[in-house]
Short mmCIF file of C-alpha atoms in Angstrom, two decimals:
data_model
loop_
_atom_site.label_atom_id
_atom_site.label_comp_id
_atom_site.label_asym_id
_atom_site.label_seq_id
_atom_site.Cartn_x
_atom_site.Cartn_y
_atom_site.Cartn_z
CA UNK A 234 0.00 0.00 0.00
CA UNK A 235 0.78 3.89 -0.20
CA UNK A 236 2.90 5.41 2.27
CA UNK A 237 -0.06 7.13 4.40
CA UNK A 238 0.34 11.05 5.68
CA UNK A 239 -0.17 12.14 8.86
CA UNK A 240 -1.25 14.98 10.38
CA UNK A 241 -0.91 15.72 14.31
CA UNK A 242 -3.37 18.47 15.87
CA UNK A 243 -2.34 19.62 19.27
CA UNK A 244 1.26 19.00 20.40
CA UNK A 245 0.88 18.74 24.31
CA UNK A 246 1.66 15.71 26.05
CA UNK A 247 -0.14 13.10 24.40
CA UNK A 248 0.41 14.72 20.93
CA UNK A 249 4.79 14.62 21.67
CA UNK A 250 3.79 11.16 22.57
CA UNK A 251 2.73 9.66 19.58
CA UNK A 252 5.05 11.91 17.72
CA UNK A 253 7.83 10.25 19.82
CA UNK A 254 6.38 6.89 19.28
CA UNK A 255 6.00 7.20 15.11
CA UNK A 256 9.97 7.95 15.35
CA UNK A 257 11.02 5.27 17.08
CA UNK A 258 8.60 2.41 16.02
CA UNK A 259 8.75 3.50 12.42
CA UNK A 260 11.07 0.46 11.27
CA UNK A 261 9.03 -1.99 13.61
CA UNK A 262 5.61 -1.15 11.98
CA UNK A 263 7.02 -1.03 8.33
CA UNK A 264 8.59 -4.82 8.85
CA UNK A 265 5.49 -6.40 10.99
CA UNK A 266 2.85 -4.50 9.60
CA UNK A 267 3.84 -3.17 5.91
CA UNK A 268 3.01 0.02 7.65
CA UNK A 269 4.99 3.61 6.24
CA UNK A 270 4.28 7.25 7.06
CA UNK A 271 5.50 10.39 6.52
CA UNK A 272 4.06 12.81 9.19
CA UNK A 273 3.52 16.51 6.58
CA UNK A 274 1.52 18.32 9.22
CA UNK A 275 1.69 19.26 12.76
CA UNK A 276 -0.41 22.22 14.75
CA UNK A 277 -1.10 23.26 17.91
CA UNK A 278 -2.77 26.46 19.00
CA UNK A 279 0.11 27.38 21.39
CA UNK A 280 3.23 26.39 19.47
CA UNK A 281 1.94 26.83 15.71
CA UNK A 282 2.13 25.01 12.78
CA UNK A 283 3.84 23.85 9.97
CA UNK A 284 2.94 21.58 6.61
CA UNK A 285 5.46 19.98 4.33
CA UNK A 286 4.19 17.50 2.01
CA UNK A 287 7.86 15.67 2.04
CA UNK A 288 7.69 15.22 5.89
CA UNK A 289 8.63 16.90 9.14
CA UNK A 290 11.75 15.68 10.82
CA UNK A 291 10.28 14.49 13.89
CA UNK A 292 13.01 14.92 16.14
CA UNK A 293 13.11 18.82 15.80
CA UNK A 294 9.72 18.88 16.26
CA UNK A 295 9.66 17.50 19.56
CA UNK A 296 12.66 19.34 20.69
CA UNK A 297 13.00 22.88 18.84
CA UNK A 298 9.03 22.83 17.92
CA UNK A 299 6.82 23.38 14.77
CA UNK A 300 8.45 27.49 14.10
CA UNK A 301 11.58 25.95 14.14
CA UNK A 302 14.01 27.73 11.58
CA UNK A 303 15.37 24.08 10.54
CA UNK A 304 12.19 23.09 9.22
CA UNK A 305 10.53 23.97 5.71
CA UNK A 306 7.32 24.29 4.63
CA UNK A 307 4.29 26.22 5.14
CA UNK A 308 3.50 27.24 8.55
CA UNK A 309 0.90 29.75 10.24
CA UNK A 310 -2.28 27.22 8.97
CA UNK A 311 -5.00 27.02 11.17
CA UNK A 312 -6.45 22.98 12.38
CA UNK A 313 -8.92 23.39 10.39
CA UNK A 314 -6.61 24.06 7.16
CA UNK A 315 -4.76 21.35 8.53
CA UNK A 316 -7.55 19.08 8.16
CA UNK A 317 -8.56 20.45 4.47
CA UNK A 318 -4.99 19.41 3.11
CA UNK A 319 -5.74 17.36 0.16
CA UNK A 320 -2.64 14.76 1.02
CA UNK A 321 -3.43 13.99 4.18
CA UNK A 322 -4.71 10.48 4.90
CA UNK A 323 -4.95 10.32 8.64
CA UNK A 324 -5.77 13.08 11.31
CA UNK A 325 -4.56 12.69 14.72
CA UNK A 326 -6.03 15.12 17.23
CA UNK A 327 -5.10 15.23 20.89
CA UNK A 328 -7.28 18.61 21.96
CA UNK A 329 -8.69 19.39 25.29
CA UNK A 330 -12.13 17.73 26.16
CA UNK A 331 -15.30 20.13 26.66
CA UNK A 332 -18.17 17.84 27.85
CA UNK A 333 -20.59 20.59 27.54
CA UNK A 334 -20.65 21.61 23.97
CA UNK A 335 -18.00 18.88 22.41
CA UNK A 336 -15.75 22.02 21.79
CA UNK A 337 -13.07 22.17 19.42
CA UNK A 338 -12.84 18.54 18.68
CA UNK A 339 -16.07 17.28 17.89
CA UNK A 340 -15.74 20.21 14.91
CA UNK A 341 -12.54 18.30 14.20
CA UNK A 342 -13.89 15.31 14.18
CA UNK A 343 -16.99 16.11 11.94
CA UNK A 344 -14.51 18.08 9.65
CA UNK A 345 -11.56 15.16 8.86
CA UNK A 346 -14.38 12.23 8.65
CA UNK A 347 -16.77 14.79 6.56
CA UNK A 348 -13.61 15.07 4.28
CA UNK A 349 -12.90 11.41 4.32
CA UNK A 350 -9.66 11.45 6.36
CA UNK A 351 -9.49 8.86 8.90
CA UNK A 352 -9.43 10.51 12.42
CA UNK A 353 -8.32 8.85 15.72
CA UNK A 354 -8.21 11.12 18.71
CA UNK A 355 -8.06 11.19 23.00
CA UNK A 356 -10.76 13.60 23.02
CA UNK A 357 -13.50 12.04 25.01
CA UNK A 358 -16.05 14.61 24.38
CA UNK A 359 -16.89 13.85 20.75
CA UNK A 360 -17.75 9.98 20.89
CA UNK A 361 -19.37 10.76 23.97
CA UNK A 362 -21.59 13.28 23.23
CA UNK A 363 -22.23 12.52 19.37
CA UNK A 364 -20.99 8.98 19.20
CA UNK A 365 -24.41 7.90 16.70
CA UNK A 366 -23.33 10.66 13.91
CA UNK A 367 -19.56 10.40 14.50
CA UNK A 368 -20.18 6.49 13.80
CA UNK A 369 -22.92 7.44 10.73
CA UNK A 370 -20.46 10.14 9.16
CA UNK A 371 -17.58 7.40 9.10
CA UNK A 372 -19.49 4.46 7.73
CA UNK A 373 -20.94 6.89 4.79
CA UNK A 374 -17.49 8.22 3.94
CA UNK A 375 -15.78 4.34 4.76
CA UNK A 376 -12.55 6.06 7.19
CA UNK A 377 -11.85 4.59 10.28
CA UNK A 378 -12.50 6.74 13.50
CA UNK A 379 -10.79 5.47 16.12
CA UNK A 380 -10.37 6.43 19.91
CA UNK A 381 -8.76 3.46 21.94
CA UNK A 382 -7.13 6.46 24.11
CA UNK A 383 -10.60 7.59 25.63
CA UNK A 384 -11.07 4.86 27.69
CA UNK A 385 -7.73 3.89 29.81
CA UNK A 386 -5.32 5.61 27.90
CA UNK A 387 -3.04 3.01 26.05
CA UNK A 388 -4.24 0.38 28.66
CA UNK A 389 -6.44 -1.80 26.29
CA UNK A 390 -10.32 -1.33 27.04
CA UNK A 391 -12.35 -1.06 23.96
CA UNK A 392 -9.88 -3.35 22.39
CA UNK A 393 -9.97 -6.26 24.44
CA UNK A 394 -13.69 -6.20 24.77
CA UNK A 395 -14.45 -6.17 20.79
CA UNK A 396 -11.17 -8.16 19.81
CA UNK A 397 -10.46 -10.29 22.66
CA UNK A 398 -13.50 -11.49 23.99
CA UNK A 399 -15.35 -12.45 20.62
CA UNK A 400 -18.39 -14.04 20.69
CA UNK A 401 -19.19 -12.84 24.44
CA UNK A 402 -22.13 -11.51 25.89
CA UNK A 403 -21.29 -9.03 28.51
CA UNK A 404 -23.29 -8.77 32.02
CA UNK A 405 -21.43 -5.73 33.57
CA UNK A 406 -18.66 -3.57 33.13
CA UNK A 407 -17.05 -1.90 36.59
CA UNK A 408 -14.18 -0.41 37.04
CA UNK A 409 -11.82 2.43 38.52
CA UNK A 410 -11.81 4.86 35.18
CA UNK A 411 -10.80 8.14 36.89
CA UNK A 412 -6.85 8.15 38.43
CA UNK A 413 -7.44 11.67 40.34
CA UNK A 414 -10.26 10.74 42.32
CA UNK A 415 -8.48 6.81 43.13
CA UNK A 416 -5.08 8.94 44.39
CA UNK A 417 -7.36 11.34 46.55
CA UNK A 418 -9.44 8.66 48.00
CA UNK A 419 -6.92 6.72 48.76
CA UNK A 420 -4.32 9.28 50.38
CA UNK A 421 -7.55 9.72 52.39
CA UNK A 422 -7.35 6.14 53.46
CA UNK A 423 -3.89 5.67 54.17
CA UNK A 424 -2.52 9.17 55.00
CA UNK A 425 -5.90 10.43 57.13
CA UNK A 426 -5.99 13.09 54.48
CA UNK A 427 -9.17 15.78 54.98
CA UNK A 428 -10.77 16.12 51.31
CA UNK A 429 -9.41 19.12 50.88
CA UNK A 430 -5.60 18.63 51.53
CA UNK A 431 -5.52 15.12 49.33
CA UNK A 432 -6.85 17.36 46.40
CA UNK A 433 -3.93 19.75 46.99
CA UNK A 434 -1.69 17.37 46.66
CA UNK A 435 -3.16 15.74 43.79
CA UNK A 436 -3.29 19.11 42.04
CA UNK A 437 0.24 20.01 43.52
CA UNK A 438 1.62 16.40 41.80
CA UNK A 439 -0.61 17.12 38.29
CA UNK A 440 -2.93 14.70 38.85
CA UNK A 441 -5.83 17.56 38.91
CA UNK A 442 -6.31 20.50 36.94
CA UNK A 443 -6.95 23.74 38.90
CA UNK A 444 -10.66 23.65 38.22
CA UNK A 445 -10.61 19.86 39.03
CA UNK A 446 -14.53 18.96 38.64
CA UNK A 447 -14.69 16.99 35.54
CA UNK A 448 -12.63 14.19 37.91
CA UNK A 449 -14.30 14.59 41.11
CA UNK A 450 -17.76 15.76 40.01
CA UNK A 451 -17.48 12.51 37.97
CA UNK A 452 -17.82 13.92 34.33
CA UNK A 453 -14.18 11.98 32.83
CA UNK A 454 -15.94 9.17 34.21
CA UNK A 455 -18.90 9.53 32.87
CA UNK A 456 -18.15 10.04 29.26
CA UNK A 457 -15.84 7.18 29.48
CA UNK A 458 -18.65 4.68 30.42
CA UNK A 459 -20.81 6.26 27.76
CA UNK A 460 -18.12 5.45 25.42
CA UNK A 461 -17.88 2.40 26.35
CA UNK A 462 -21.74 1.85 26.43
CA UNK A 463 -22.06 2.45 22.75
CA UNK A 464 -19.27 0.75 21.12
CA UNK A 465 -18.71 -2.30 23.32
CA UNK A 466 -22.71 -2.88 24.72
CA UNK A 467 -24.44 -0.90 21.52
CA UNK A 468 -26.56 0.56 24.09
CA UNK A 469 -27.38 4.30 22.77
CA UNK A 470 -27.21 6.19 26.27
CA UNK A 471 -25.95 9.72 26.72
CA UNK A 472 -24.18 11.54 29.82
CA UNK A 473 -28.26 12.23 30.74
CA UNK A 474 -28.63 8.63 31.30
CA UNK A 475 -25.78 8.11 33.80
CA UNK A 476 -26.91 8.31 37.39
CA UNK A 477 -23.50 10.10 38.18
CA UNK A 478 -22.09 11.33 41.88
CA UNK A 479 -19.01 12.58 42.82
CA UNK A 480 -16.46 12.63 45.28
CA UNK A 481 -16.98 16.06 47.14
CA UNK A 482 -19.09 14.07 49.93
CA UNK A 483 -16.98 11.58 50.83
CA UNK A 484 -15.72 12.70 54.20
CA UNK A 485 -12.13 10.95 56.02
CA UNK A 486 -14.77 9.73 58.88
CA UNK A 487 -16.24 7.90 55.76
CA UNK A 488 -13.27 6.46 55.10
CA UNK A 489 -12.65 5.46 58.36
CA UNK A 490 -15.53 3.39 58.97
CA UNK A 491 -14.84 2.03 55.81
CA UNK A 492 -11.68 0.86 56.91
CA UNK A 493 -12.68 -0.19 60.18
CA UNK A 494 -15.55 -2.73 58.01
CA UNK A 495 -12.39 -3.85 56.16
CA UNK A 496 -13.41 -1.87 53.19
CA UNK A 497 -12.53 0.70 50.76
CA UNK A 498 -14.28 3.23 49.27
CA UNK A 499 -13.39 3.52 45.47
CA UNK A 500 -15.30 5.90 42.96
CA UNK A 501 -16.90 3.08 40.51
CA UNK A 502 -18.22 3.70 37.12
CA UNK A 503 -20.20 0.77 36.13
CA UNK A 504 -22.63 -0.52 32.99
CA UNK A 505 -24.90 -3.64 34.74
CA UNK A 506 -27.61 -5.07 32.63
CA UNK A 507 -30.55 -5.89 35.13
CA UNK A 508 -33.74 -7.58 33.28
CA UNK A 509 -32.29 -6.40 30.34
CA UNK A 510 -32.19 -2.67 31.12
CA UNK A 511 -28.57 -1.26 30.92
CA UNK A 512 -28.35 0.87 34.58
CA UNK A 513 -25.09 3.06 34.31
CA UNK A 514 -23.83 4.90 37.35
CA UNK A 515 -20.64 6.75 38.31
CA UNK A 516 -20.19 7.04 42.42
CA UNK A 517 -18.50 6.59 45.84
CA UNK A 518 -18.98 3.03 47.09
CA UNK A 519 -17.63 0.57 49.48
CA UNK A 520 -16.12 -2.46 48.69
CA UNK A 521 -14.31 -5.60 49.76
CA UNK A 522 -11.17 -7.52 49.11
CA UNK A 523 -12.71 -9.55 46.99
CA UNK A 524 -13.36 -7.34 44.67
CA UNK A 525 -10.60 -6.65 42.19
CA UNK A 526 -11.13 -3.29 42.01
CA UNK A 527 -10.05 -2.84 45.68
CA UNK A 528 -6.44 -3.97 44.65
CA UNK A 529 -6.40 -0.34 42.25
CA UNK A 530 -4.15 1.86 43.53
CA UNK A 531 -3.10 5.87 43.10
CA UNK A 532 -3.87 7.07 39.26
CA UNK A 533 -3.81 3.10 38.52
CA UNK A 534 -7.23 1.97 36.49
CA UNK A 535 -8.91 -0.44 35.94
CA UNK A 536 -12.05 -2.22 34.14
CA UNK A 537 -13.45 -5.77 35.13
CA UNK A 538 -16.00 -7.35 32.33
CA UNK A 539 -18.43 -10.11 33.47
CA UNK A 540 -19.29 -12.29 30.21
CA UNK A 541 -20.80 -15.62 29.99
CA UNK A 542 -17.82 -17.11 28.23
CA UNK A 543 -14.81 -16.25 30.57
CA UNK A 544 -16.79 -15.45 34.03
CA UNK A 545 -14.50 -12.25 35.09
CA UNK A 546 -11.85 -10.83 33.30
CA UNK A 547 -9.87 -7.48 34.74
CA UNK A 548 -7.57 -5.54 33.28
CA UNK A 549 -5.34 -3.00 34.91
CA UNK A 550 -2.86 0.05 34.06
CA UNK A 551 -2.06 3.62 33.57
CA UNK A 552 -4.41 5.55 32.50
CA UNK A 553 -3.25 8.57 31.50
CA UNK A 554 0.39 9.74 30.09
CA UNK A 555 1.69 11.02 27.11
CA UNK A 556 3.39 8.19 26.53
CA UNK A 557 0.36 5.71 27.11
CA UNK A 558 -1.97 7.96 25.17
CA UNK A 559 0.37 8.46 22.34
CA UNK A 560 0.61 4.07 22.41
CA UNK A 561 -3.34 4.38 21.97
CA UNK A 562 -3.58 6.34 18.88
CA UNK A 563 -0.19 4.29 17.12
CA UNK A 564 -2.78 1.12 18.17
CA UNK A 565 -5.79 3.02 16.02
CA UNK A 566 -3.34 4.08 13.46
CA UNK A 567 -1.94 0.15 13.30
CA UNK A 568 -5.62 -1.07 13.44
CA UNK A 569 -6.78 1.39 10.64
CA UNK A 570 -4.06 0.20 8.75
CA UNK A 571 -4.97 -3.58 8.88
CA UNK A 572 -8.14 -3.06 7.84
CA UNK A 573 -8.26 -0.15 5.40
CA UNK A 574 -9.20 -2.28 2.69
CA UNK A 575 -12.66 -3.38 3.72
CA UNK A 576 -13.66 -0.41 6.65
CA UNK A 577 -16.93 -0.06 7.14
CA UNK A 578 -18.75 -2.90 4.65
#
């Protein structure tokens, strides 16, 4: 096949990722997979842009940036422009998530799909909040929109359920999908943190963003298990239909009686079919040492699915990192790839 082109919107920490990644695995995924790439486009509303239809050098983008005077090509283009360039196959986006409108990148998203580029993104706000046209606007233009990275980073999620658990139908999904609110609760637990002090120090170690409510009001979580929901279960729910509470009224007594019961309390997003009706909730609840979930610890996740075929099956990581992100989207991009030929029929 054609060497694809690449374009990279928003060069934070996730974006350097998977720019870091493409360098180093490029020889890897052209001998295993038949898999080549030039990367001709990289912007980011901070540090600019640049397009060369040849290829950026990777390496000075990561380290000098896009306006670097070592690289050629057109700069100063807006995402948009970015995503209009006739040559490029593949758009990878890596843009802040707005739950309450889709922001930024749910306009990406409609844009590169709309244009017939294949589009594979982090952004959790898009698939959660427009998932049924995101999915329509793909099929009709037969591009691949992938976004592994939403659920548990590059820990595999929606992955494992579609690819390695064929054939199964799935009871319940629970699991530990938020990191912040896991570190807080848990420096609670074993530090006799007050609420307020272990989301200092979560914010102090980067964990949480200064306005941190999307983690402990339990919005991240949220969208992931509507995600989740629609691709994996093919139930059509929205954030509406999540019975969703957060953190703020967990006290350190709570905690303590917890403890005391030999419990923990753990903020668990879960998807449980009862009589046939999917009930989704995101909340503060106590649970045993049985349950696998009360092994999670700090900004660890994790996701346990109950099928019929293979009783429990749990899988555990990081889940967040530029890194682990970045791993996500090479996954879509390696995934896409495979399957180019027959997307969508």
């Amino acid at each position: 096949m054609e060497k694809l082109r690449l374009a990279m919107i928003g060069l934070g920490v996730v974006g350097s990722g998977l720019l870091r990644l493409l360098d180093e695995k490029r020889a890897v995924l052209e001998s295993d997979y038949g898999l080549t790439y030039d990367v001709v486009a990289v912007c980011d509303k901070m540090r600019g842009s640049i397009y060369d239809p040849e290829g950026l050098d990777l390496e000075t983008v990561l380290t000098e940036g896009p306006l670097s005077d070592k690289l050629k090509g057109t700069r100063d283009l807006t995402s948009f422009e970015v995503i209009d360039l006739p040559d490029v196959d593949v758009v990878f986006e890596a843009t802040p998530t707005n739950l309450k409108t889709g922001g930024v990148g749910l306009e990406h998203a409609r844009r590169a799909l709309s244009a017939g580029k294949h589009f594979i993104s982090t952004n959790k706000a898009p698939p959660a909040i427009a998932y049924k046209e995101l999915e329509s606007i793909a099929r009709e233009n037969e591009v691949y929109y992938g976004y592994e990275g939403t659920i548990l980073s590059g820990t595999p999620a929606i992955s494992l359920a579609l690819n390695g658990l064929p054939a199964s139908r799935f009871f319940s999904i629970r699991g530990i999908l938020n990191g912040t609110t896991n570190f807080m609760l848990e420096r609670m637990e074993t530090e006799g943190m007050e609420f307020d002090d272990a989301l200092a120090l979560a914010q102090e170690k980067g964990y949480a963003e200064s306005d941190p409510s999307s983690d402990i009001d339990g919005w991240d979580a949220c969208a992931k298990l509507v995600i989740m929901a629609n691709n994996i279960l093919k139930e059509p729910i929205t954030p509406e239909d999540v019975d969703m509470q957060g953190i703020r009224g967990v006290t350190l007594e709570d905690v303590k009686e917890a403890r005391k019961e030999g419990k923990r309390i753990k903020s668990v997003s879960s998807l449980v079919f009862d009589n046939g009706r999917l009930k989704a909730r995101v909340g503060p609840e106590k649970i045993d040492r049985t349950d696998p979930l009360y092994h999670v610890h700090d900004v660890t996740n994790a996701l346990v699915f109950e099928t019929d075929t293979t009783d429990t099956v749990t899988v555990m990581g990081p889940g967040a990192g530029g890194r682990s992100a970045g791993y996500a989207m090479l996954y879509d991009l390696v995934e896409m790839h495979r399957h180019r030929t027959r997307l969508y029929k």
